[in-house]
Coordinates of C-alpha atoms in Angstrom, one line a residue:
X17 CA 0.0 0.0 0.0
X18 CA 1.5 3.5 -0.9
X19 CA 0.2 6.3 1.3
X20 CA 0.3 8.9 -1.9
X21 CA 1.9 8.4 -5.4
X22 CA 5.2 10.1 -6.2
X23 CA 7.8 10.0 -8.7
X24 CA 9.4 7.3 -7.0
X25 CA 6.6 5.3 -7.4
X26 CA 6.1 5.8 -11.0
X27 CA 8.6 2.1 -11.4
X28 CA 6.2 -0.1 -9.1
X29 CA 3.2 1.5 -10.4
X30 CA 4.7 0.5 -14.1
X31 CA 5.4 -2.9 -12.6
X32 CA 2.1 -4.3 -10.8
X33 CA -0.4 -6.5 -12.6
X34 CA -3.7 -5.1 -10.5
X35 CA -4.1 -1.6 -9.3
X36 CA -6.7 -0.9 -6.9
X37 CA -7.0 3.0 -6.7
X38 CA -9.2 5.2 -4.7
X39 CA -9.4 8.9 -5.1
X40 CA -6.4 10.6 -5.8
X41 CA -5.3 14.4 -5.8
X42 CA -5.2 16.0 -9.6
X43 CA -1.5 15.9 -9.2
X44 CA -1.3 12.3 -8.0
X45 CA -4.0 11.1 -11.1
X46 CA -1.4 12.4 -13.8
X47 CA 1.3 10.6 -11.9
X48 CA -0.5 7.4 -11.8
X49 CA -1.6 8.3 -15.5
X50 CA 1.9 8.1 -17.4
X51 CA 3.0 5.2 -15.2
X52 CA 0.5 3.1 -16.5
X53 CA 0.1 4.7 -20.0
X54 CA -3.5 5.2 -19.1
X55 CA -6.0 8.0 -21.3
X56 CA -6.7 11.2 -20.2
X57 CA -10.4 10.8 -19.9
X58 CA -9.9 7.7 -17.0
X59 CA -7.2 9.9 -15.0
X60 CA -9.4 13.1 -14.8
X61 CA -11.7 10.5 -13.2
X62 CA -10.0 9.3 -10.2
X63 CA -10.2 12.9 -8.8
X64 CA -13.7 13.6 -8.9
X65 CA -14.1 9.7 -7.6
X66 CA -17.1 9.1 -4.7
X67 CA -15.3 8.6 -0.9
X68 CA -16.5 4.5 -1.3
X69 CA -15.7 3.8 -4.9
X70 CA -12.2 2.6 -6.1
X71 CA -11.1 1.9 -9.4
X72 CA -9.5 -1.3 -10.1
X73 CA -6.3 -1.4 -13.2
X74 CA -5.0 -4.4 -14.7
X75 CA -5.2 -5.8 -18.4
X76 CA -5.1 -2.4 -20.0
X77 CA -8.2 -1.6 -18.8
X78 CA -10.0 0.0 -15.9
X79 CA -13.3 -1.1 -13.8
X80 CA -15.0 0.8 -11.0
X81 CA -16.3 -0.2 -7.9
X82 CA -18.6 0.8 -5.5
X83 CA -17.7 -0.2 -1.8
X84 CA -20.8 0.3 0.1
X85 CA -21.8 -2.3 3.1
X86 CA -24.9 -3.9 3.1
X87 CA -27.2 -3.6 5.5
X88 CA -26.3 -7.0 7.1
X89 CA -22.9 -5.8 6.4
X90 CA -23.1 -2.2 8.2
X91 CA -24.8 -4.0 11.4
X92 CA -22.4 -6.7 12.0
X93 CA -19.3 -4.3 11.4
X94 CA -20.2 -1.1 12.4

């Protein structure tokens, strides 16, 4: 897990099969962006991305995912 993406993480961004992302900083998206050669229109999304969805990178494409408990879910857990 990488607290924020930086230059220095550009090489093991490059390198990892699966991605799973949540929101990320305009600065942080364009970083992520050229590591993984990834278009414009699915990096200016990760900014504007809901506080429980993530977006999952592998394959050369991108899926998103909502992460909300169900209500069985939100009572046993909290």
């Amino acid at each position: 897990m990488l607290p924020q993406v930086t230059p220095a993480s550009v090489p093991l961004l490059a390198a990892a099969d699966v991605l799973l992302v949540q929101r990320l900083p305009e600065p942080e998206a364009a970083l992520l962006g050229s590591a993984l050669g990834a278009r414009a229109d699915l990096v200016s999304r990760l900014p504007a991305m809901d506080d429980e969805m993530v977006a999952a990178f592998g394959a050369g494409s991108v899926r998103y995912a909502w992460l909300t408990p169900t209500p069985i879910e939100r009572h046993l857990f909290g």
